[in-house]
Amino acid sequence: MPREVFVPATVTEINTYEPGEVRKVVLTLPETYEVEGRLFPIQDRMHPGSAFLARPFGQRTGKFRRRMYTRSNCAMDAPRALETIVNDTHREKADTSPWWQSEAIPEIMLSSGTIDVRVDVDEEAKELVVYENSQKIQPNNLILEPDIVWPTMRFLALSFSTGITPFLSHLRYMRKQGFGKSRTCRGVEVTLVATVRNPRQLMEHDELLELARTVPDHFQYHPVLTREWPEGWPFTKGRVMTIEEDGGSESQVNLEPLLALVPNVEQCHIRLCGNAKARDQLTLGLRQLDISPLSFRAEVW
Ligand SMILES: Cc1cc2nc3c(=O)[nH]c(=O)nc-3n(C[C@H](O)[C@H](O)[C@H](O)COP(=O)(O)OP(=O)(O)OC[C@H]3O[C@@H](n4cnc5c(N)ncnc54)[C@H](O)[C@@H]3O)c2cc1C
């Protein structure tokens, strides 16, 4: 087991999408940090799609807690500047998620205060390495496939609320790599279906629209608003999958709105990030329609 150390990170950017609900923060680690009298460089090798561990304050419990946050930018673009987007879960036992939405965060930023982020001590290399939740590709995480694999793939990325974070990281990394296009490879294709409740919660919307406009062969963007939409909203309104109670033993899932956006699901590798209910509905709906995607991986919080 590597030895863990928590390093104080400064809050270098905040963007509140919807006050009290959804906020982006950037936690920046120093270049070096002293552990037991020895100065170590901090290395950031986080994989696109992985999560870091921080120690936010629990508003309900009154204690600092350990919580994971998926990084939404990539190490290559911004080493040691860990961007994430956090929402208030509004769960009965919500603890740290409302704290991230509070005035405490701008106060920390203004007073050059800090929030702890975990790094691991690599004694051999004499360095500290930003901790990431996993480096192995598994069905229940969204770490991007290796560089020789993802350029050959077609992804359907489904995000619910802040579940967009791993896909933002993937897209920013892919953009840096020219979407994997070469003489022998057509490059990656990503269709992102990003569901949020209202227009205020759309995350990095302009960047995603612009990306879809500039590289249509590699990226398609379908923002979805489920509860509230402005007049003339040109994209999807309402849920992309719904449960239809038929009184039988198994609920029927209606995937029609999703299939209208992405008719070629069977030729896609599906990646989902959101809640367990959304994952279970999608897998049930696909089974009921006898649709088998090329692969399926989902991370749920
Ligand atoms: C890999 C990963 C990536 C994530 N990425 C993001 C992200 O990008 N954005 C985002 O908004 N959220 C993300 N989350 C969720 C985030 O870590 C928090 O769980 C969420 O913000 C809710 O935090 P909370 O403290 O309000 O409530 P919870 O974490 O749901 O905690 C509620 C209550 O349960 C208790 N509790 C929680 N976990 C445990 C445990 N393991 N054992 C015992 N008690 C426990 C807490 O003390 C608290 O009292 C991610 C989670 C994971 C696992």
mmCIF file of C-alpha atoms and ligand atoms in Angstrom:
data_model
loop_
_atom_site.group_PDB
_atom_site.id
_atom_site.type_symbol
_atom_site.label_atom_id
_atom_site.label_comp_id
_atom_site.label_asym_id
_atom_site.label_seq_id
_atom_site.Cartn_x
_atom_site.Cartn_y
_atom_site.Cartn_z
ATOM 1 C CA MET A 1 0.000 0.000 0.000
ATOM 2 C CA PRO A 2 1.486 3.375 -0.963
ATOM 3 C CA ARG A 3 1.769 5.893 1.855
ATOM 4 C CA GLU A 4 -0.813 8.635 1.521
ATOM 5 C CA VAL A 5 -0.247 12.299 2.272
ATOM 6 C CA PHE A 6 -2.777 15.112 2.060
ATOM 7 C CA VAL A 7 -1.420 18.238 0.395
ATOM 8 C CA PRO A 8 -3.153 21.620 0.793
ATOM 9 C CA ALA A 9 -4.455 22.782 -2.598
ATOM 10 C CA THR A 10 -5.541 26.332 -3.316
ATOM 11 C CA VAL A 11 -8.887 27.113 -4.927
ATOM 12 C CA THR A 12 -7.804 28.824 -8.145
ATOM 13 C CA GLU A 13 -11.114 28.952 -10.016
ATOM 14 C CA ILE A 14 -14.819 28.775 -9.236
ATOM 15 C CA ASN A 15 -17.691 28.824 -11.674
ATOM 16 C CA THR A 16 -21.173 28.593 -10.233
ATOM 17 C CA TYR A 17 -23.568 27.266 -12.867
ATOM 18 C CA GLU A 18 -26.634 27.341 -10.631
ATOM 19 C CA PRO A 19 -26.282 28.906 -7.162
ATOM 20 C CA GLY A 20 -26.742 26.344 -4.407
ATOM 21 C CA GLU A 21 -26.874 23.477 -6.911
ATOM 22 C CA VAL A 22 -23.898 23.032 -9.251
ATOM 23 C CA ARG A 23 -20.435 24.528 -9.133
ATOM 24 C CA LYS A 24 -17.101 24.000 -10.863
ATOM 25 C CA VAL A 25 -13.926 24.314 -8.798
ATOM 26 C CA VAL A 26 -10.252 24.033 -9.612
ATOM 27 C CA LEU A 27 -7.952 22.824 -6.819
ATOM 28 C CA THR A 28 -4.312 23.570 -7.574
ATOM 29 C CA LEU A 29 -1.487 21.666 -5.932
ATOM 30 C CA PRO A 30 1.972 23.193 -5.425
ATOM 31 C CA GLU A 31 4.915 22.028 -7.558
ATOM 32 C CA THR A 32 6.676 20.624 -4.504
ATOM 33 C CA TYR A 33 5.711 19.642 -0.977
ATOM 34 C CA GLU A 34 7.714 18.854 2.126
ATOM 35 C CA VAL A 35 7.141 15.534 3.895
ATOM 36 C CA GLU A 36 9.096 14.865 7.092
ATOM 37 C CA GLY A 37 11.721 17.443 6.229
ATOM 38 C CA ARG A 38 12.235 16.222 2.632
ATOM 39 C CA LEU A 39 11.068 18.217 -0.360
ATOM 40 C CA PHE A 40 9.345 16.135 -3.047
ATOM 41 C CA PRO A 41 8.122 17.185 -6.516
ATOM 42 C CA ILE A 42 4.418 16.503 -7.139
ATOM 43 C CA GLN A 43 3.727 14.521 -10.322
ATOM 44 C CA ASP A 44 0.315 14.551 -11.970
ATOM 45 C CA ARG A 45 -0.261 11.494 -14.173
ATOM 46 C CA MET A 46 -4.005 11.158 -13.721
ATOM 47 C CA HIS A 47 -5.737 9.237 -16.510
ATOM 48 C CA PRO A 48 -8.655 10.872 -18.346
ATOM 49 C CA GLY A 49 -11.856 9.762 -16.608
ATOM 50 C CA SER A 50 -10.388 9.023 -13.180
ATOM 51 C CA ALA A 51 -11.191 10.644 -9.842
ATOM 52 C CA PHE A 52 -9.053 12.332 -7.198
ATOM 53 C CA LEU A 53 -9.612 12.272 -3.454
ATOM 54 C CA ALA A 54 -10.112 15.468 -1.450
ATOM 55 C CA ARG A 55 -11.032 16.317 2.117
ATOM 56 C CA PRO A 56 -14.023 18.678 1.958
ATOM 57 C CA PHE A 57 -15.936 19.783 5.033
ATOM 58 C CA GLY A 58 -19.131 17.954 5.966
ATOM 59 C CA GLN A 59 -21.791 20.536 6.685
ATOM 60 C CA ARG A 60 -24.023 18.006 8.449
ATOM 61 C CA THR A 61 -21.398 16.095 10.428
ATOM 62 C CA GLY A 62 -19.121 19.087 11.156
ATOM 63 C CA LYS A 63 -16.026 17.081 10.135
ATOM 64 C CA PHE A 64 -13.643 16.929 7.201
ATOM 65 C CA ARG A 65 -14.530 13.883 5.071
ATOM 66 C CA ARG A 66 -12.795 11.899 2.323
ATOM 67 C CA ARG A 67 -14.640 12.217 -0.978
ATOM 68 C CA MET A 68 -13.879 11.348 -4.606
ATOM 69 C CA TYR A 69 -14.339 13.783 -7.474
ATOM 70 C CA THR A 70 -13.913 12.939 -11.125
ATOM 71 C CA ARG A 71 -11.516 15.283 -12.792
ATOM 72 C CA SER A 72 -13.060 17.201 -15.689
ATOM 73 C CA ASN A 73 -9.882 18.577 -17.259
ATOM 74 C CA CYS A 74 -6.774 16.564 -18.095
ATOM 75 C CA ALA A 75 -3.295 16.352 -16.619
ATOM 76 C CA MET A 76 -1.708 17.103 -19.977
ATOM 77 C CA ASP A 77 -3.521 20.459 -20.297
ATOM 78 C CA ALA A 78 -3.247 21.582 -16.687
ATOM 79 C CA PRO A 79 -0.809 19.617 -14.532
ATOM 80 C CA ARG A 80 -1.664 19.765 -10.793
ATOM 81 C CA ALA A 81 -4.780 21.902 -11.449
ATOM 82 C CA LEU A 82 -7.605 19.504 -10.643
ATOM 83 C CA GLU A 83 -10.913 20.699 -12.083
ATOM 84 C CA THR A 84 -14.171 19.085 -11.064
ATOM 85 C CA ILE A 85 -17.878 19.887 -10.959
ATOM 86 C CA VAL A 86 -19.878 19.186 -7.809
ATOM 87 C CA ASN A 87 -23.638 19.166 -7.271
ATOM 88 C CA ASP A 88 -25.723 19.249 -4.104
ATOM 89 C CA THR A 89 -27.204 15.770 -3.892
ATOM 90 C CA HIS A 90 -30.110 16.927 -1.666
ATOM 91 C CA ARG A 91 -30.039 13.462 -0.113
ATOM 92 C CA GLU A 92 -31.250 13.208 3.454
ATOM 93 C CA LYS A 93 -27.683 12.591 4.654
ATOM 94 C CA ALA A 94 -25.974 15.005 2.242
ATOM 95 C CA ASP A 95 -22.864 16.224 4.005
ATOM 96 C CA THR A 96 -20.083 17.698 1.890
ATOM 97 C CA SER A 97 -22.051 18.307 -1.314
ATOM 98 C CA PRO A 98 -23.988 21.340 0.082
ATOM 99 C CA TRP A 99 -20.708 22.736 1.513
ATOM 100 C CA TRP A 100 -19.216 22.951 -1.979
ATOM 101 C CA GLN A 101 -22.152 25.185 -2.979
ATOM 102 C CA SER A 102 -21.778 27.477 0.058
ATOM 103 C CA GLU A 103 -19.996 30.819 0.572
ATOM 104 C CA ALA A 104 -17.173 28.875 2.249
ATOM 105 C CA ILE A 105 -15.599 28.121 -1.147
ATOM 106 C CA PRO A 106 -15.253 31.732 -2.430
ATOM 107 C CA GLU A 107 -14.068 32.665 1.074
ATOM 108 C CA ILE A 108 -11.326 30.014 0.896
ATOM 109 C CA MET A 109 -10.337 31.317 -2.524
ATOM 110 C CA LEU A 110 -10.233 34.974 -1.410
ATOM 111 C CA SER A 111 -8.283 34.246 1.778
ATOM 112 C CA SER A 112 -5.784 31.908 -0.005
ATOM 113 C CA GLY A 113 -7.110 29.095 2.147
ATOM 114 C CA THR A 114 -6.739 25.468 1.087
ATOM 115 C CA ILE A 115 -8.548 22.143 0.652
ATOM 116 C CA ASP A 116 -6.585 18.917 1.159
ATOM 117 C CA VAL A 117 -5.981 16.584 -1.793
ATOM 118 C CA ARG A 118 -4.429 13.136 -1.530
ATOM 119 C CA VAL A 119 -1.087 12.260 -3.098
ATOM 120 C CA ASP A 120 0.911 9.056 -2.646
ATOM 121 C CA VAL A 121 4.579 8.947 -1.669
ATOM 122 C CA ASP A 122 6.756 7.095 -4.186
ATOM 123 C CA GLU A 123 9.876 6.518 -2.072
ATOM 124 C CA GLU A 124 11.860 4.947 -4.921
ATOM 125 C CA ALA A 125 11.246 7.723 -7.432
ATOM 126 C CA LYS A 126 11.425 10.307 -4.641
ATOM 127 C CA GLU A 127 8.228 11.977 -5.735
ATOM 128 C CA LEU A 128 4.621 12.518 -4.717
ATOM 129 C CA VAL A 129 2.025 11.313 -7.219
ATOM 130 C CA VAL A 130 -1.530 12.652 -7.390
ATOM 131 C CA TYR A 131 -3.760 9.798 -6.214
ATOM 132 C CA GLU A 132 -6.378 8.517 -8.650
ATOM 133 C CA ASN A 133 -9.157 6.096 -7.758
ATOM 134 C CA SER A 134 -8.137 3.478 -10.306
ATOM 135 C CA GLN A 135 -5.710 3.033 -13.161
ATOM 136 C CA LYS A 136 -7.273 -0.176 -14.461
ATOM 137 C CA ILE A 137 -10.086 -0.224 -16.984
ATOM 138 C CA GLN A 138 -13.090 -1.872 -15.367
ATOM 139 C CA PRO A 139 -16.813 -2.164 -16.120
ATOM 140 C CA ASN A 140 -17.599 0.156 -13.188
ATOM 141 C CA ASN A 141 -15.216 3.005 -13.994
ATOM 142 C CA LEU A 142 -14.723 5.367 -16.931
ATOM 143 C CA ILE A 143 -10.986 5.519 -17.351
ATOM 144 C CA LEU A 144 -10.334 6.043 -21.039
ATOM 145 C CA GLU A 145 -9.017 3.126 -23.074
ATOM 146 C CA PRO A 146 -5.297 3.219 -24.071
ATOM 147 C CA ASP A 147 -4.115 5.568 -26.826
ATOM 148 C CA ILE A 148 -3.849 2.762 -29.373
ATOM 149 C CA VAL A 149 -7.455 1.682 -28.715
ATOM 150 C CA TRP A 150 -9.787 4.690 -28.226
ATOM 151 C CA PRO A 151 -9.094 6.282 -31.659
ATOM 152 C CA THR A 152 -10.673 3.197 -33.252
ATOM 153 C CA MET A 153 -13.845 3.344 -31.146
ATOM 154 C CA ARG A 154 -17.321 4.855 -31.464
ATOM 155 C CA PHE A 155 -18.678 5.949 -28.072
ATOM 156 C CA LEU A 156 -22.133 6.813 -26.873
ATOM 157 C CA ALA A 157 -21.511 8.813 -23.683
ATOM 158 C CA LEU A 158 -24.560 9.299 -21.468
ATOM 159 C CA SER A 159 -24.237 11.733 -18.596
ATOM 160 C CA PHE A 160 -26.647 12.712 -15.856
ATOM 161 C CA SER A 161 -25.931 16.009 -14.065
ATOM 162 C CA THR A 162 -22.271 16.181 -12.920
ATOM 163 C CA GLY A 163 -21.773 12.766 -14.522
ATOM 164 C CA ILE A 164 -20.495 14.842 -17.448
ATOM 165 C CA THR A 165 -17.109 15.213 -15.692
ATOM 166 C CA PRO A 166 -15.351 12.078 -17.017
ATOM 167 C CA PHE A 167 -16.525 12.820 -20.555
ATOM 168 C CA LEU A 168 -15.234 16.411 -20.397
ATOM 169 C CA SER A 169 -11.874 14.976 -19.426
ATOM 170 C CA HIS A 170 -11.982 12.403 -22.264
ATOM 171 C CA LEU A 171 -12.929 15.043 -24.844
ATOM 172 C CA ARG A 172 -10.260 17.509 -23.736
ATOM 173 C CA TYR A 173 -7.644 14.749 -23.861
ATOM 174 C CA MET A 174 -8.874 13.522 -27.269
ATOM 175 C CA ARG A 175 -8.806 17.073 -28.652
ATOM 176 C CA LYS A 176 -5.194 17.391 -27.547
ATOM 177 C CA GLN A 177 -4.471 14.204 -29.547
ATOM 178 C CA GLY A 178 -6.284 15.366 -32.721
ATOM 179 C CA PHE A 179 -9.099 12.903 -31.908
ATOM 180 C CA GLY A 180 -6.736 10.066 -32.813
ATOM 181 C CA LYS A 181 -7.023 10.654 -36.567
ATOM 182 C CA SER A 182 -4.072 9.393 -38.611
ATOM 183 C CA ARG A 183 -3.303 8.081 -42.097
ATOM 184 C CA THR A 184 -4.484 4.641 -41.040
ATOM 185 C CA CYS A 185 -7.224 5.493 -38.548
ATOM 186 C CA ARG A 186 -10.433 7.490 -38.977
ATOM 187 C CA GLY A 187 -10.214 8.664 -35.374
ATOM 188 C CA VAL A 188 -12.651 8.458 -32.494
ATOM 189 C CA GLU A 189 -16.390 9.171 -32.708
ATOM 190 C CA VAL A 190 -18.134 10.413 -29.561
ATOM 191 C CA THR A 191 -21.823 11.172 -29.186
ATOM 192 C CA LEU A 192 -22.502 12.877 -25.868
ATOM 193 C CA VAL A 193 -26.067 12.891 -24.525
ATOM 194 C CA ALA A 194 -25.866 15.198 -21.504
ATOM 195 C CA THR A 195 -28.964 15.353 -19.312
ATOM 196 C CA VAL A 196 -29.570 18.142 -16.771
ATOM 197 C CA ARG A 197 -32.701 19.600 -15.176
ATOM 198 C CA ASN A 198 -32.665 23.162 -16.445
ATOM 199 C CA PRO A 199 -30.606 25.471 -18.685
ATOM 200 C CA ARG A 200 -28.658 26.912 -15.730
ATOM 201 C CA GLN A 201 -27.185 23.475 -15.053
ATOM 202 C CA LEU A 202 -25.754 23.027 -18.556
ATOM 203 C CA MET A 203 -22.037 22.530 -17.996
ATOM 204 C CA GLU A 204 -19.392 23.779 -20.455
ATOM 205 C CA HIS A 205 -22.246 24.098 -22.949
ATOM 206 C CA ASP A 206 -20.602 26.681 -25.236
ATOM 207 C CA GLU A 207 -17.345 24.734 -25.388
ATOM 208 C CA LEU A 208 -19.249 21.560 -26.319
ATOM 209 C CA LEU A 209 -21.368 23.308 -28.973
ATOM 210 C CA GLU A 210 -18.225 24.776 -30.495
ATOM 211 C CA LEU A 211 -16.456 21.414 -30.464
ATOM 212 C CA ALA A 212 -19.413 19.738 -32.189
ATOM 213 C CA ARG A 213 -19.391 22.516 -34.803
ATOM 214 C CA THR A 214 -15.656 22.287 -35.500
ATOM 215 C CA VAL A 215 -15.119 18.499 -35.490
ATOM 216 C CA PRO A 216 -18.479 16.983 -36.526
ATOM 217 C CA ASP A 217 -16.775 13.761 -37.706
ATOM 218 C CA HIS A 218 -15.529 13.156 -34.181
ATOM 219 C CA PHE A 219 -18.077 14.702 -31.856
ATOM 220 C CA GLN A 220 -21.834 15.100 -31.616
ATOM 221 C CA TYR A 221 -23.510 16.859 -28.714
ATOM 222 C CA HIS A 222 -27.105 16.365 -27.553
ATOM 223 C CA PRO A 223 -27.898 18.441 -24.471
ATOM 224 C CA VAL A 224 -31.139 17.349 -22.772
ATOM 225 C CA LEU A 225 -33.267 19.468 -20.384
ATOM 226 C CA THR A 226 -35.707 17.431 -18.304
ATOM 227 C CA ARG A 227 -37.662 19.916 -16.156
ATOM 228 C CA GLU A 228 -37.380 23.401 -17.575
ATOM 229 C CA TRP A 229 -36.384 24.752 -20.964
ATOM 230 C CA PRO A 230 -36.362 28.155 -22.621
ATOM 231 C CA GLU A 231 -38.715 28.978 -25.450
ATOM 232 C CA GLY A 232 -37.312 27.750 -28.725
ATOM 233 C CA TRP A 233 -34.878 25.275 -27.076
ATOM 234 C CA PRO A 234 -33.610 23.452 -30.175
ATOM 235 C CA PHE A 235 -32.470 20.277 -28.423
ATOM 236 C CA THR A 236 -34.186 17.484 -26.478
ATOM 237 C CA LYS A 237 -36.836 18.244 -23.835
ATOM 238 C CA GLY A 238 -37.803 15.632 -21.246
ATOM 239 C CA ARG A 239 -36.132 12.384 -20.264
ATOM 240 C CA VAL A 240 -34.330 10.246 -22.845
ATOM 241 C CA MET A 241 -35.596 7.097 -21.116
ATOM 242 C CA THR A 242 -38.698 6.578 -19.037
ATOM 243 C CA ILE A 243 -40.318 3.746 -17.098
ATOM 244 C CA GLU A 244 -43.740 2.727 -18.263
ATOM 245 C CA GLU A 245 -45.713 0.800 -15.694
ATOM 246 C CA ASP A 246 -47.756 -1.853 -17.439
ATOM 247 C CA GLY A 247 -49.026 -3.622 -14.348
ATOM 248 C CA GLY A 248 -46.968 -6.695 -15.250
ATOM 249 C CA SER A 249 -44.118 -8.183 -13.250
ATOM 250 C CA GLU A 250 -41.406 -6.123 -14.945
ATOM 251 C CA SER A 251 -41.555 -2.398 -15.712
ATOM 252 C CA GLN A 252 -41.154 -1.519 -19.369
ATOM 253 C CA VAL A 253 -38.458 1.010 -20.209
ATOM 254 C CA ASN A 254 -39.169 3.376 -23.074
ATOM 255 C CA LEU A 255 -35.881 4.150 -24.846
ATOM 256 C CA GLU A 256 -37.499 5.768 -27.884
ATOM 257 C CA PRO A 257 -36.246 9.323 -27.186
ATOM 258 C CA LEU A 258 -32.683 8.041 -26.782
ATOM 259 C CA LEU A 259 -32.865 5.847 -29.883
ATOM 260 C CA ALA A 260 -34.216 8.789 -31.877
ATOM 261 C CA LEU A 261 -30.998 10.670 -31.027
ATOM 262 C CA VAL A 262 -28.678 7.680 -31.461
ATOM 263 C CA PRO A 263 -30.175 5.050 -33.780
ATOM 264 C CA ASN A 264 -26.904 3.120 -34.119
ATOM 265 C CA VAL A 265 -26.581 2.087 -30.447
ATOM 266 C CA GLU A 266 -25.555 -1.451 -31.447
ATOM 267 C CA GLN A 267 -22.479 -0.040 -33.168
ATOM 268 C CA CYS A 268 -21.477 1.975 -30.103
ATOM 269 C CA HIS A 269 -19.484 1.414 -26.944
ATOM 270 C CA ILE A 270 -21.827 2.780 -24.280
ATOM 271 C CA ARG A 271 -20.372 4.732 -21.366
ATOM 272 C CA LEU A 272 -22.714 6.055 -18.660
ATOM 273 C CA CYS A 273 -22.044 8.294 -15.691
ATOM 274 C CA GLY A 274 -24.767 9.210 -13.219
ATOM 275 C CA ASN A 275 -26.896 7.372 -10.705
ATOM 276 C CA ALA A 276 -27.582 3.680 -10.280
ATOM 277 C CA LYS A 277 -31.226 4.102 -11.310
ATOM 278 C CA ALA A 278 -30.268 5.509 -14.716
ATOM 279 C CA ARG A 279 -27.750 2.694 -15.278
ATOM 280 C CA ASP A 280 -30.276 0.024 -14.330
ATOM 281 C CA GLN A 281 -33.017 1.539 -16.488
ATOM 282 C CA LEU A 282 -30.756 1.667 -19.500
ATOM 283 C CA THR A 283 -29.520 -1.912 -19.153
ATOM 284 C CA LEU A 284 -33.093 -3.153 -18.633
ATOM 285 C CA GLY A 285 -34.369 -1.152 -21.626
ATOM 286 C CA LEU A 286 -31.607 -2.466 -23.892
ATOM 287 C CA ARG A 287 -32.343 -6.031 -22.765
ATOM 288 C CA GLN A 288 -36.062 -5.625 -23.391
ATOM 289 C CA LEU A 289 -35.350 -4.418 -26.938
ATOM 290 C CA ASP A 290 -32.691 -7.091 -27.480
ATOM 291 C CA ILE A 291 -30.099 -4.405 -28.272
ATOM 292 C CA SER A 292 -26.461 -5.320 -27.552
ATOM 293 C CA PRO A 293 -23.994 -2.430 -27.694
ATOM 294 C CA LEU A 294 -20.351 -3.229 -28.505
ATOM 295 C CA SER A 295 -19.524 -2.764 -24.818
ATOM 296 C CA PHE A 296 -20.992 -1.163 -21.704
ATOM 297 C CA ARG A 297 -19.215 0.555 -18.826
ATOM 298 C CA ALA A 298 -20.846 2.727 -16.181
ATOM 299 C CA GLU A 299 -19.739 4.682 -13.135
ATOM 300 C CA VAL A 300 -22.416 5.576 -10.604
ATOM 301 C CA TRP A 301 -22.215 7.706 -7.437
HETATM 302 C C1 LIG B 1 -15.330 7.677 -8.188
HETATM 303 C C2 LIG B 1 -16.247 8.779 -7.746
HETATM 304 C C3 LIG B 1 -16.252 9.968 -8.454
HETATM 305 C C4 LIG B 1 -17.112 11.005 -8.064
HETATM 306 N N1 LIG B 1 -17.121 12.167 -8.786
HETATM 307 C C5 LIG B 1 -17.974 13.167 -8.438
HETATM 308 C C6 LIG B 1 -18.016 14.375 -9.210
HETATM 309 O O1 LIG B 1 -17.273 14.574 -10.172
HETATM 310 N N2 LIG B 1 -18.921 15.316 -8.833
HETATM 311 C C7 LIG B 1 -19.765 15.139 -7.767
HETATM 312 O O2 LIG B 1 -20.587 16.032 -7.476
HETATM 313 N N3 LIG B 1 -19.724 13.999 -7.022
HETATM 314 C C8 LIG B 1 -18.848 13.028 -7.336
HETATM 315 N N4 LIG B 1 -18.814 11.890 -6.587
HETATM 316 C C9 LIG B 1 -19.692 11.800 -5.397
HETATM 317 C C10 LIG B 1 -19.020 12.510 -4.213
HETATM 318 O O3 LIG B 1 -17.827 11.825 -3.840
HETATM 319 C C11 LIG B 1 -19.920 12.549 -2.981
HETATM 320 O O4 LIG B 1 -20.289 11.241 -2.649
HETATM 321 C C12 LIG B 1 -21.163 13.379 -3.210
HETATM 322 O O5 LIG B 1 -20.771 14.724 -3.512
HETATM 323 C C13 LIG B 1 -22.031 13.382 -1.967
HETATM 324 O O6 LIG B 1 -21.268 13.774 -0.858
HETATM 325 P P1 LIG B 1 -21.924 14.031 0.558
HETATM 326 O O7 LIG B 1 -20.792 14.157 1.526
HETATM 327 O O8 LIG B 1 -22.887 15.164 0.492
HETATM 328 O O9 LIG B 1 -22.803 12.781 0.852
HETATM 329 P P2 LIG B 1 -22.423 11.212 0.825
HETATM 330 O O10 LIG B 1 -21.037 10.990 0.293
HETATM 331 O O11 LIG B 1 -23.542 10.524 0.132
HETATM 332 O O12 LIG B 1 -22.470 10.933 2.313
HETATM 333 C C14 LIG B 1 -23.719 10.944 2.993
HETATM 334 C C15 LIG B 1 -23.540 10.283 4.312
HETATM 335 O O13 LIG B 1 -23.048 8.973 4.174
HETATM 336 C C16 LIG B 1 -21.838 8.829 4.885
HETATM 337 N N5 LIG B 1 -20.932 8.032 4.066
HETATM 338 C C17 LIG B 1 -20.564 8.273 2.787
HETATM 339 N N6 LIG B 1 -19.714 7.343 2.342
HETATM 340 C C18 LIG B 1 -19.547 6.491 3.368
HETATM 341 C C19 LIG B 1 -18.794 5.304 3.547
HETATM 342 N N7 LIG B 1 -18.014 4.814 2.558
HETATM 343 N N8 LIG B 1 -18.866 4.670 4.725
HETATM 344 C C20 LIG B 1 -19.627 5.151 5.708
HETATM 345 N N9 LIG B 1 -20.375 6.262 5.595
HETATM 346 C C21 LIG B 1 -20.327 6.916 4.459
HETATM 347 C C22 LIG B 1 -21.309 10.218 5.068
HETATM 348 O O14 LIG B 1 -20.543 10.357 6.231
HETATM 349 C C23 LIG B 1 -22.561 11.030 5.177
HETATM 350 O O15 LIG B 1 -23.013 11.035 6.485
HETATM 351 C C24 LIG B 1 -17.964 10.844 -6.939
HETATM 352 C C25 LIG B 1 -17.940 9.652 -6.222
HETATM 353 C C26 LIG B 1 -17.097 8.640 -6.610
HETATM 354 C C27 LIG B 1 -17.101 7.370 -5.824
#
